[in-house]
Coordinates of N, CA and C in Angstrom, one line a residue:
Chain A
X1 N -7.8 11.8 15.1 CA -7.3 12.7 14.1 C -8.0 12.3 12.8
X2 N -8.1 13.8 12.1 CA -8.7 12.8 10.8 C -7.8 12.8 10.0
X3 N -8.5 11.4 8.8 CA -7.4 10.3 8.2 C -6.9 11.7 6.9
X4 N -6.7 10.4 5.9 CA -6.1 11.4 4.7 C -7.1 11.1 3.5
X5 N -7.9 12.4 3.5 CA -8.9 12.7 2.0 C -8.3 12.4 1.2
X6 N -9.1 12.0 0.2 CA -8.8 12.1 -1.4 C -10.0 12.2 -1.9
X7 N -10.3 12.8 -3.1 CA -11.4 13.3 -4.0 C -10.6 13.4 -5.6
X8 N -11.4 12.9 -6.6 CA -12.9 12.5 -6.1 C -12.8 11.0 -5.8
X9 N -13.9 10.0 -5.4 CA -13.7 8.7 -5.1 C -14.0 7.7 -6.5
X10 N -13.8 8.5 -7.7 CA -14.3 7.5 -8.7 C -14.9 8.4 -10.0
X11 N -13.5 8.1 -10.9 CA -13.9 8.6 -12.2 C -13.3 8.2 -13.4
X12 N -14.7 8.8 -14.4 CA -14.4 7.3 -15.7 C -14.1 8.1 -16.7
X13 N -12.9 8.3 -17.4 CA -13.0 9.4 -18.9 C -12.0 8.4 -19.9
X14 N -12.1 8.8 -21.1 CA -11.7 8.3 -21.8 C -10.2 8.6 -22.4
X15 N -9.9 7.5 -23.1 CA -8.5 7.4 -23.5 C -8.3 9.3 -23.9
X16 N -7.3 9.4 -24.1 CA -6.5 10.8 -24.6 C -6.7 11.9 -23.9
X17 N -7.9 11.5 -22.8 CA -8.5 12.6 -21.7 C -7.7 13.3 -21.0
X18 N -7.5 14.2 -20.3 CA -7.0 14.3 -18.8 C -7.5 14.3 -17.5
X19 N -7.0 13.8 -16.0 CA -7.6 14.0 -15.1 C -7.1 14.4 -14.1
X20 N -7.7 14.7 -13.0 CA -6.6 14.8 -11.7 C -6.9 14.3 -10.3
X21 N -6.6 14.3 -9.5 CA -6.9 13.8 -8.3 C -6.5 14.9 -7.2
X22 N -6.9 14.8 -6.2 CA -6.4 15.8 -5.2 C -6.4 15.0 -3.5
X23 N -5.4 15.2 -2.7 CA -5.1 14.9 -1.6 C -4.9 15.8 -0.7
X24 N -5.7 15.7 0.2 CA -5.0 16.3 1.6 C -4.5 15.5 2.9
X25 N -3.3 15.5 3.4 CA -2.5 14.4 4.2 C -3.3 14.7 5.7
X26 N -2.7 14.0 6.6 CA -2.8 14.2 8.1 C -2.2 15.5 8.4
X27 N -2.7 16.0 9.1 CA -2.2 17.4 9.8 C -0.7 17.1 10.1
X28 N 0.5 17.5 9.7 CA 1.4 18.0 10.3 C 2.2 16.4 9.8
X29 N 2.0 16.1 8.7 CA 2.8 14.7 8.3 C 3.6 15.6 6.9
X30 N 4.9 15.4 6.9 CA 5.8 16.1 6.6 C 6.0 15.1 5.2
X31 N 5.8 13.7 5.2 CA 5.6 13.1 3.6 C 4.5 12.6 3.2
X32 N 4.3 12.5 1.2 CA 3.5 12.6 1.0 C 3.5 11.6 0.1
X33 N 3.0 10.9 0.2 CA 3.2 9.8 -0.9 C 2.0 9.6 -2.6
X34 N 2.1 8.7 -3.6 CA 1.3 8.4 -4.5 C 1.4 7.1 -4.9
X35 N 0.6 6.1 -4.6 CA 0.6 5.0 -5.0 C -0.5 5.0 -6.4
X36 N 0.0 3.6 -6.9 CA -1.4 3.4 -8.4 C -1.1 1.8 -8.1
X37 N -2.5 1.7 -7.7 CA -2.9 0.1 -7.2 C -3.9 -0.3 -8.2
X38 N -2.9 -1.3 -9.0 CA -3.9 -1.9 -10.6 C -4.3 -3.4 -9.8
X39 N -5.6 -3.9 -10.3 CA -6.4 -4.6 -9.6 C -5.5 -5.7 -9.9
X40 N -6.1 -6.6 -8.3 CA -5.0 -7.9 -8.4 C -3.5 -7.6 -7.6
X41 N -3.0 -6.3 -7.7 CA -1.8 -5.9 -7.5 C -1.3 -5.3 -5.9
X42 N -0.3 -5.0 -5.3 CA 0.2 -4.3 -4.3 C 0.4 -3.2 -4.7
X43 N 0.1 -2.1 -4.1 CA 0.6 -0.5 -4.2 C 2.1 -0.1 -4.6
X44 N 2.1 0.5 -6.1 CA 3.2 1.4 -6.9 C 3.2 2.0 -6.2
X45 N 4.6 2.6 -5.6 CA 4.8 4.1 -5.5 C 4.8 4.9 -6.9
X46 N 4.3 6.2 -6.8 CA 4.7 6.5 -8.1 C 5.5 8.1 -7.8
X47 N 5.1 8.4 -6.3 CA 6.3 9.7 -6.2 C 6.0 10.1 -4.1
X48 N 7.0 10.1 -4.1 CA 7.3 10.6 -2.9 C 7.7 12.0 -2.3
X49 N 7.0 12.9 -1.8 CA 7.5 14.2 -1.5 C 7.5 14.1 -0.1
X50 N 8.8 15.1 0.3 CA 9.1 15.1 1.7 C 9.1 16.8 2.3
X51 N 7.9 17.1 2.7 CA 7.4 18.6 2.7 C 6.8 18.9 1.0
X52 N 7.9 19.9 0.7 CA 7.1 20.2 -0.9 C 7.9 19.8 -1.8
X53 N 9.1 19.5 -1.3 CA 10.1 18.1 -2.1 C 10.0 17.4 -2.6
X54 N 10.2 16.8 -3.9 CA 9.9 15.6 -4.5 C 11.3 14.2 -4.1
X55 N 11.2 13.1 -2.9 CA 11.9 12.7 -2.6 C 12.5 11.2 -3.8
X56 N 11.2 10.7 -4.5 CA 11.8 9.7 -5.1 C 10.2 9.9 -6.5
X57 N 11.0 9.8 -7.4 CA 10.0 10.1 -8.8 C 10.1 9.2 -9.4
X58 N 10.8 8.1 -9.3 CA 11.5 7.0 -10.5 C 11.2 6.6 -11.4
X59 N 9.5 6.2 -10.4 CA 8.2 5.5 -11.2 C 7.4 6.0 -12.1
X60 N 7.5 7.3 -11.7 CA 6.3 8.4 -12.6 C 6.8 8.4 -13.7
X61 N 5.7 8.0 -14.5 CA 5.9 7.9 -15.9 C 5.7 9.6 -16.5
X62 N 7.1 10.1 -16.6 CA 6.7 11.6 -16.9 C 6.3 12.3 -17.8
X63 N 6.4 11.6 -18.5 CA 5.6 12.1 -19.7 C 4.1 12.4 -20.1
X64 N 3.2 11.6 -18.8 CA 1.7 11.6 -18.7 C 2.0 12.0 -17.4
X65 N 2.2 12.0 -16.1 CA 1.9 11.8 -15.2 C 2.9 13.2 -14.7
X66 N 2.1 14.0 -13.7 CA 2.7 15.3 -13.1 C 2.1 15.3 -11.7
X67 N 2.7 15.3 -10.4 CA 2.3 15.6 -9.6 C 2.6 16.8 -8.6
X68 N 2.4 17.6 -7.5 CA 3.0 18.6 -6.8 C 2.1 18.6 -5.7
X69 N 2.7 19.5 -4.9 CA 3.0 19.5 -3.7 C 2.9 21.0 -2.4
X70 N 1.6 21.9 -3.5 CA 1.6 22.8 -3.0 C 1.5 23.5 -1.4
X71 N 3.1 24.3 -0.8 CA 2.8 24.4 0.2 C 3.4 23.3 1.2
X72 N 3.6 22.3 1.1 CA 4.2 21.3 1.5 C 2.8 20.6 2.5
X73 N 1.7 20.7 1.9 CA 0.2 19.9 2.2 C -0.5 19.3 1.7
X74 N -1.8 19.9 0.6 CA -2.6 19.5 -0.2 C -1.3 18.9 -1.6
X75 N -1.8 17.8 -2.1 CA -0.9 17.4 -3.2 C -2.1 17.3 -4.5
X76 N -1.7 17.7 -5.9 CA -2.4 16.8 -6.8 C -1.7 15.9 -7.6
X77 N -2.4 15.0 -8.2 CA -1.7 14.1 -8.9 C -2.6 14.2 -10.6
X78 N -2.0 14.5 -11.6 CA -2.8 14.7 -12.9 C -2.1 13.6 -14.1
X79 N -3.2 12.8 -14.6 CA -2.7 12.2 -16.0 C -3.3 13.1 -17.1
X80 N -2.0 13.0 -18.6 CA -2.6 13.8 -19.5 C -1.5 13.6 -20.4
X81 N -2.0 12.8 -21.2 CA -3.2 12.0 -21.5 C -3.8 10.4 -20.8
X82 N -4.7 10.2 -20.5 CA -4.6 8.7 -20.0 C -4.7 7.9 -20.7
X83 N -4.7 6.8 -20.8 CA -4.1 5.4 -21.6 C -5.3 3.9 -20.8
X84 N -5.3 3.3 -21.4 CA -5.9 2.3 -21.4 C -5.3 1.8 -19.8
X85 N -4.3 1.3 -19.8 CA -3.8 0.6 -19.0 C -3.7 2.1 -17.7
X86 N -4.0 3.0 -17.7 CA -4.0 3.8 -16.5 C -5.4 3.6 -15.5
X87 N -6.0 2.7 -16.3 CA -7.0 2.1 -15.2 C -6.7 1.5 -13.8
X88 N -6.9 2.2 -12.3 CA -6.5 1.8 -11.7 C -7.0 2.8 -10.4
X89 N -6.4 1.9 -9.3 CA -6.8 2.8 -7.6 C -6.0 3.7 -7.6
X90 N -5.7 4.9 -7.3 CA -4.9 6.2 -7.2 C -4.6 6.1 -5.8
X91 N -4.0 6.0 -4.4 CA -4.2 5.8 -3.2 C -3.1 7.0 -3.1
X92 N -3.2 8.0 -2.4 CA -2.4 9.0 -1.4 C -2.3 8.1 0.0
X93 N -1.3 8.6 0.2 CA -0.5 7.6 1.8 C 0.5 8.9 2.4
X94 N 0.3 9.6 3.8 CA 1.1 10.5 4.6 C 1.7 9.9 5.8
X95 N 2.8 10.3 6.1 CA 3.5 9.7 7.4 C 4.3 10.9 7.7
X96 N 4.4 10.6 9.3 CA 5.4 11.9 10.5 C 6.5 12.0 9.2
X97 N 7.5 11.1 8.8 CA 8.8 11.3 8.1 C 8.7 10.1 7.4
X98 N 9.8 10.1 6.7 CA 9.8 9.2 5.3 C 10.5 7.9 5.5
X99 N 10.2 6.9 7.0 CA 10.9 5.7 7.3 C 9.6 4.9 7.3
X100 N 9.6 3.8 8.1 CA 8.5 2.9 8.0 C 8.4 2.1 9.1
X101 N 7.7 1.6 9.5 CA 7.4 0.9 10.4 C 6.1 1.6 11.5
X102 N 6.0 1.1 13.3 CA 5.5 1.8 13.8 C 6.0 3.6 14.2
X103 N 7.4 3.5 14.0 CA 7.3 5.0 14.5 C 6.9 6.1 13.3
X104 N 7.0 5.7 12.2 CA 6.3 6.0 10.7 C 5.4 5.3 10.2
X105 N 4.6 5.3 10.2 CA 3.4 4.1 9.9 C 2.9 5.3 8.9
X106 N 2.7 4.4 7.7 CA 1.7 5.4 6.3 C 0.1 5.0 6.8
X107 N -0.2 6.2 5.8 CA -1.9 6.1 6.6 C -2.9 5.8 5.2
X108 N -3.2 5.6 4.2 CA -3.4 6.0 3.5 C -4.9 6.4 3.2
X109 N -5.3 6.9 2.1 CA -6.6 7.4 1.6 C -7.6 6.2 1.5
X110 N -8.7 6.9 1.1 CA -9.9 5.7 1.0 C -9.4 4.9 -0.9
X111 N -8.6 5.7 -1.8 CA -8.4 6.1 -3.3 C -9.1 6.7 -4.1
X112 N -8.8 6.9 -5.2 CA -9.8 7.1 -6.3 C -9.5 6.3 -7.4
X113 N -10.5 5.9 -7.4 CA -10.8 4.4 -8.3 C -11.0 5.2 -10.3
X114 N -10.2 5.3 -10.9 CA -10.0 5.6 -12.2 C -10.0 4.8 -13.2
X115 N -11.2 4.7 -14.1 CA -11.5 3.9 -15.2 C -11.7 4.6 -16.4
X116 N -10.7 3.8 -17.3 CA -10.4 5.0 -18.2 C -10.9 3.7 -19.8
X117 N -11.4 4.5 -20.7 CA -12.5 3.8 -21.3 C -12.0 3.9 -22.6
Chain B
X1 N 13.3 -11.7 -11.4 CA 12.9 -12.3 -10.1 C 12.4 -10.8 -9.7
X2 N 10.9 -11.2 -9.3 CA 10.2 -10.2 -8.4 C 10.9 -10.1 -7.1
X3 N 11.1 -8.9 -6.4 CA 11.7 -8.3 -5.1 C 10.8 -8.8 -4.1
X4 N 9.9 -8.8 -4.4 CA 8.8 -9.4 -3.1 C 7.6 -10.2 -3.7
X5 N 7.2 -11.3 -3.6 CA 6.5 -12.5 -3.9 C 5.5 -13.2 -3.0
X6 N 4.4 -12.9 -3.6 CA 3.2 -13.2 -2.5 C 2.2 -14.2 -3.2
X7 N 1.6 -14.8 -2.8 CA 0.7 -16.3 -3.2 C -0.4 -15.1 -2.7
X8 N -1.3 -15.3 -4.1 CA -2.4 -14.2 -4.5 C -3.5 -14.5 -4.0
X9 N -3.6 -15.8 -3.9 CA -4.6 -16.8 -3.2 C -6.2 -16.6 -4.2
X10 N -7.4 -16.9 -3.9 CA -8.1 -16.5 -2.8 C -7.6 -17.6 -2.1
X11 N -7.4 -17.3 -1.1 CA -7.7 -18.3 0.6 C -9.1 -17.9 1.2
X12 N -9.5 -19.6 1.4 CA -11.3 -19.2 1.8 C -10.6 -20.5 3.4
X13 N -11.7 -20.0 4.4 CA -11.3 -20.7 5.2 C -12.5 -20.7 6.3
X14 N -12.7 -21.7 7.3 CA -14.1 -21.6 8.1 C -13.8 -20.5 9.0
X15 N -14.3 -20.2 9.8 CA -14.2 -18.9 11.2 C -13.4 -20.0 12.2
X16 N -12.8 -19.6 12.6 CA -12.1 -20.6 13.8 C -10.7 -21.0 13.7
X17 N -10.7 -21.0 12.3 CA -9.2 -21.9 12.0 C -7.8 -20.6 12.1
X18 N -6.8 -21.1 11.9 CA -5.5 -20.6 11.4 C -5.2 -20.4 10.4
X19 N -5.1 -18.9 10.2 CA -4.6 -18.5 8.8 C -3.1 -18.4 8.9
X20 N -2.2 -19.0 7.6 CA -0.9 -18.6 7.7 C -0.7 -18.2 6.3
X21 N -0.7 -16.4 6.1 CA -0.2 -16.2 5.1 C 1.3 -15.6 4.9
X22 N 1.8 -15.5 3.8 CA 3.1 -15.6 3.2 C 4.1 -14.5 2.8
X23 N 5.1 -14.5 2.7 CA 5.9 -13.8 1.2 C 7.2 -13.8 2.0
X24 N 7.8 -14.4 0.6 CA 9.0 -14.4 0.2 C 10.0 -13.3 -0.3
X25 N 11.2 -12.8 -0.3 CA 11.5 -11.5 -1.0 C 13.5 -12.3 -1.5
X26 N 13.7 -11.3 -1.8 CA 15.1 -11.7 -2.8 C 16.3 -10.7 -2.1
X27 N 16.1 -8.9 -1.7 CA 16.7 -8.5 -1.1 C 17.1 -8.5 0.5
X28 N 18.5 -8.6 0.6 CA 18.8 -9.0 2.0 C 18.8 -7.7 2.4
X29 N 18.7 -6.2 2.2 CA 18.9 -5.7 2.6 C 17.5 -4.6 3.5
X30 N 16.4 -5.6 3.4 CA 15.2 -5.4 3.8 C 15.3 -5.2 5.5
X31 N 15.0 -3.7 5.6 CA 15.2 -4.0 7.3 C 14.0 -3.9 8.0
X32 N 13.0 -3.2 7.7 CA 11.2 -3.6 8.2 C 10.7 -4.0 7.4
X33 N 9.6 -5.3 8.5 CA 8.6 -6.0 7.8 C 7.5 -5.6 8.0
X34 N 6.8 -5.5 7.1 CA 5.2 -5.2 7.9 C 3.8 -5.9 7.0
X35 N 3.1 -5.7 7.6 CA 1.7 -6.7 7.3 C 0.3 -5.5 7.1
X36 N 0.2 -5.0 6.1 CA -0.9 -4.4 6.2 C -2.3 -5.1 5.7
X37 N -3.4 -4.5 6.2 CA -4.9 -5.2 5.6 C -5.5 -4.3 4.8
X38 N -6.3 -4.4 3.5 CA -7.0 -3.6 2.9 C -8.4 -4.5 2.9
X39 N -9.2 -3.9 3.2 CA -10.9 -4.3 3.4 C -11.3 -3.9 1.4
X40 N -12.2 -4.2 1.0 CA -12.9 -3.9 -0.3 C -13.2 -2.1 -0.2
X41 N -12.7 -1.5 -1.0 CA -12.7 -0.2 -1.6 C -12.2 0.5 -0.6
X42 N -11.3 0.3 0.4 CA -10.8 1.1 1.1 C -9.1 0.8 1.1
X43 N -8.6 1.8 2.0 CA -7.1 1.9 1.4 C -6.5 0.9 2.6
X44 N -5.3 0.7 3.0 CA -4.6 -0.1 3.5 C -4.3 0.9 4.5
X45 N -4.4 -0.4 5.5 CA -4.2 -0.2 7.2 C -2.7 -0.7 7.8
X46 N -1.8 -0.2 8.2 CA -1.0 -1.3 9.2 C -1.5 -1.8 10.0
X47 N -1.1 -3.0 10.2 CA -2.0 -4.0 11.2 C -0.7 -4.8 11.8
X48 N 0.4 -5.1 11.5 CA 1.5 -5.0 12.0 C 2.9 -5.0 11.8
X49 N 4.0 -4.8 11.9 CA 5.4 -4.5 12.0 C 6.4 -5.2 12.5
X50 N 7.5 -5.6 12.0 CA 8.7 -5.9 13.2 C 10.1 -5.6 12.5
X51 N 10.9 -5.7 12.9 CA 12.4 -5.4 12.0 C 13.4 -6.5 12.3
X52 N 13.1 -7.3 12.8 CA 14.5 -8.2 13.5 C 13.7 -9.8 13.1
X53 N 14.4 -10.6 13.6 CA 13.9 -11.9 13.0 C 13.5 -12.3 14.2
X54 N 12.0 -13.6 14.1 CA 11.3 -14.0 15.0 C 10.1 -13.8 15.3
X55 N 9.6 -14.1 16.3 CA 8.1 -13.5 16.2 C 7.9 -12.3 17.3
X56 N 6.3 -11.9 16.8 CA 5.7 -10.6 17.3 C 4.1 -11.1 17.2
X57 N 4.3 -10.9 18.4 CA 2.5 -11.3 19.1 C 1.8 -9.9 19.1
X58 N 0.7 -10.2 18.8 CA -0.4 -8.6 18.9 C -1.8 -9.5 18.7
X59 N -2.5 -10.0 20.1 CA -3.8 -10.0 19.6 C -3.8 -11.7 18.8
X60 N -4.8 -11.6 17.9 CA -5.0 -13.0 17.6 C -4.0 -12.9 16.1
X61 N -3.0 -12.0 16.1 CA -2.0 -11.8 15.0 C -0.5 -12.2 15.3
X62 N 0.1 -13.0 14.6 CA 1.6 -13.0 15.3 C 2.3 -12.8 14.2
X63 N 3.2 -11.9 14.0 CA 4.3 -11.6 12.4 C 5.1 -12.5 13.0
X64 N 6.0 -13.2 11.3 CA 7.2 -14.0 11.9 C 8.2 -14.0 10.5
X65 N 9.5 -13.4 11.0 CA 9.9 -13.1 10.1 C 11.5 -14.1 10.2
X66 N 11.5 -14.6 8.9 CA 13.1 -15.3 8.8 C 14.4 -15.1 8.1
X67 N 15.2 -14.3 8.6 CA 16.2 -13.2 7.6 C 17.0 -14.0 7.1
X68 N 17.2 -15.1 7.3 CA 18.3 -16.2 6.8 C 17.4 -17.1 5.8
X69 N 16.3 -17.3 5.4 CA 15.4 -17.6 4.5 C 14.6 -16.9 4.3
X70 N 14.7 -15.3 4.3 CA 14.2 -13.9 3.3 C 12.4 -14.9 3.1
X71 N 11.8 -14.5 4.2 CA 10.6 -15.3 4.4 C 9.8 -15.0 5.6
X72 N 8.8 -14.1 5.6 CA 8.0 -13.6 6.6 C 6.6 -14.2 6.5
X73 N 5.9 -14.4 7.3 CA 4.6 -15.1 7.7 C 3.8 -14.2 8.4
X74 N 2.4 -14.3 8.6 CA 1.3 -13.2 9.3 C 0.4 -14.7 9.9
X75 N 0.4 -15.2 10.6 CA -0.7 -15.8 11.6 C -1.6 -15.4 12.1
X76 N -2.8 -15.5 11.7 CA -4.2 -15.1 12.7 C -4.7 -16.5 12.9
X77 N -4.8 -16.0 14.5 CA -5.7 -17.2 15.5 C -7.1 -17.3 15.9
X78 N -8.0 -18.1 16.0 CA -9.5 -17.7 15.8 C -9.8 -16.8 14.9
X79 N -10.0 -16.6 13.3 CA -10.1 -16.0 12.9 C -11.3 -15.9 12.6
X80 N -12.1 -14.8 12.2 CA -13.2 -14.5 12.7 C -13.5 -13.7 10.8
X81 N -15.0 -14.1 10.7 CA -15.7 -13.5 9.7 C -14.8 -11.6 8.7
X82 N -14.9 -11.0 10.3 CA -14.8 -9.9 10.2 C -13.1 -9.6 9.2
X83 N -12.2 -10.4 9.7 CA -10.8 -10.7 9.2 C -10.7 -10.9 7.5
X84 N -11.5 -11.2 7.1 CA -11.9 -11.0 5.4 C -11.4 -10.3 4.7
X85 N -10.4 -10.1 4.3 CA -10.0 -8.7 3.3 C -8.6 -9.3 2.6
X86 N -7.9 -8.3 1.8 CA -6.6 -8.9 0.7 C -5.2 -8.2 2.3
X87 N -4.4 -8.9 2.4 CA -3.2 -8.8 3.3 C -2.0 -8.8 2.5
X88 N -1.7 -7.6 2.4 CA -0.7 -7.0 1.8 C 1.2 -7.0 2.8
X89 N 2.0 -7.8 2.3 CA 3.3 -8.2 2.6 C 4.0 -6.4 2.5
X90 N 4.6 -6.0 3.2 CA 5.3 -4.5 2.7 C 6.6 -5.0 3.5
X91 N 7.8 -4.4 2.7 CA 9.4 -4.2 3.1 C 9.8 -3.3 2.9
X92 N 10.7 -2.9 3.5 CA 11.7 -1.0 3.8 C 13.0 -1.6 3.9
X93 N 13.6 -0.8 2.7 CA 15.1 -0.5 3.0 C 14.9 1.1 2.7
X94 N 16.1 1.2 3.3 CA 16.7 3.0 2.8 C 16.9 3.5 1.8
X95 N 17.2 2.2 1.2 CA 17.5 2.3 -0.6 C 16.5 2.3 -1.6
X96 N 15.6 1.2 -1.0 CA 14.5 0.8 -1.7 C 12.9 1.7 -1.5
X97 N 13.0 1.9 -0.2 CA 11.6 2.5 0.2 C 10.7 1.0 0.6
X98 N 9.6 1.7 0.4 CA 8.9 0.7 0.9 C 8.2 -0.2 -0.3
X99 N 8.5 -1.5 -0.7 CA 7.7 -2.8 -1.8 C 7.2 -3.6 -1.2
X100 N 5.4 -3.4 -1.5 CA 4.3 -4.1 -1.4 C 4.5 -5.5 -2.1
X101 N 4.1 -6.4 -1.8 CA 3.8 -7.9 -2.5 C 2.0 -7.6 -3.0
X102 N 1.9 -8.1 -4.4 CA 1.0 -8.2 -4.6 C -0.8 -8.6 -4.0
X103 N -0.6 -8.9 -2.4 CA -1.3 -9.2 -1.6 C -2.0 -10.7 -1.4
X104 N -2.8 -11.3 -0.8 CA -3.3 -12.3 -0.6 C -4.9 -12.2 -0.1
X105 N -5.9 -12.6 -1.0 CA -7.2 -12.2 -0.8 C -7.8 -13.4 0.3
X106 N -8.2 -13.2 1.3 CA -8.6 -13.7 2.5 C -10.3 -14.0 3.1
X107 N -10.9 -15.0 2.7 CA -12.4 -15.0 3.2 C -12.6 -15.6 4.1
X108 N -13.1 -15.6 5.2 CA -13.6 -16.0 6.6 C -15.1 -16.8 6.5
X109 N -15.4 -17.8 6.3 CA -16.5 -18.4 5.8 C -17.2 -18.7 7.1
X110 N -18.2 -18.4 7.6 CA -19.2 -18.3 9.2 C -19.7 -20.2 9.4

């Protein structure tokens, strides 16, 4: 099966900029995840959708950060404005349903590596 | 107190030996463990799982998890060059979702 795209793989703009990222999950994986993996670190979630539902947002800092879920497949993820400290891996992660382990195992993306200047 | 606590390492080690990496967590209400690997510029793999206390053999990998001292372990046996990468600790509750430990960076030295 193929894994889960993300594009682009690496981009650099500066403070006050905006940007976005784009995901497409595993065929027929019903959640969708958003991690932000700052170097050194373990994977934030930063929003969970379950189809085109947003299941858990907590993290998303909302006021820069907007993501969706068109369709309940392709997802984007956009900062605007970015910030210094938004430097970091963007990783998309899809699984069958929203549990964990082997009968849900997350799959995730290769990331997109964001350096914000 | 961090929810989940991982020794950042680097850990450098010859090819052959036993790796025993770590983490500690604070909530009891953690019901899967799991062990993923992330290789340099790529995203994180599960590499393995368990939910109950004890061990879990897979290969030259054994998870071992202690629910009465909230303390799980990842053992690789013969470990081999190729095994090199940061090993990331992950826990699931229902409540919680799933919290990564900061990972543990791992070298296999030939």
């Amino acid at each position: 099966e193929a894994g889960v795209a993300q594009s682009p793989r690496y981009k650099i703009i500066e403070k006050r900029q905006s940007v976005a990222f784009w995901c497409n999950p595993i065929s027929g994986h019903a959640t969708l995840y958003w991690y932000q993996q700052i170097l050194g670190q373990g994977p934030k979630l930063l929003i969970q959708f379950q189809n085109n539902g947003v299941v858990d947002d907590s993290q998303l800092p909302k006021d820069r950060f907007s993501a969706e879920r068109l369709k309940g497949v392709d997802s984007t993820l956009k900062i605007q404005p970015a910030k210094l400290e938004d430097s970091a891996v963007y990783l998309c992660a899809s699984s069958w349903t929203g549990g964990a382990g082997d009968n849900s195992p997350l799959h995730f993306g290769n990331g997109t590596r964001l350096t914000v200047t | 107190q961090k929810e989940v606590e991982q020794d950042p390492g680097p850990l450098s080690v010859p090819e052959g030996a036993i790796v025993s990496l770590n983490c500690t967590y604070s909530n009891s209400a953690f019901q899967y463990f799991m062990w993923y690997r992330q290789y340099s510029r790529k995203g994180p793999e599960l590499l393995m799982y368990t939910y109950s206390s004890g061990n879990k053999e897979d290969g030259r990998f054994t998870a071992q998890v202690d629910k009465s001292s909230k303390y799980i372990s990842l053992f690789i046996r013969d470990s081999q060059p190729s095994d090199s990468a940061t090993y990331l600790c992950a826990l699931y509750s229902s409540a919680s979702k799933i919290i990564f430990g900061s990972g543990t960076r791992l070298s296999i030295r030939p």
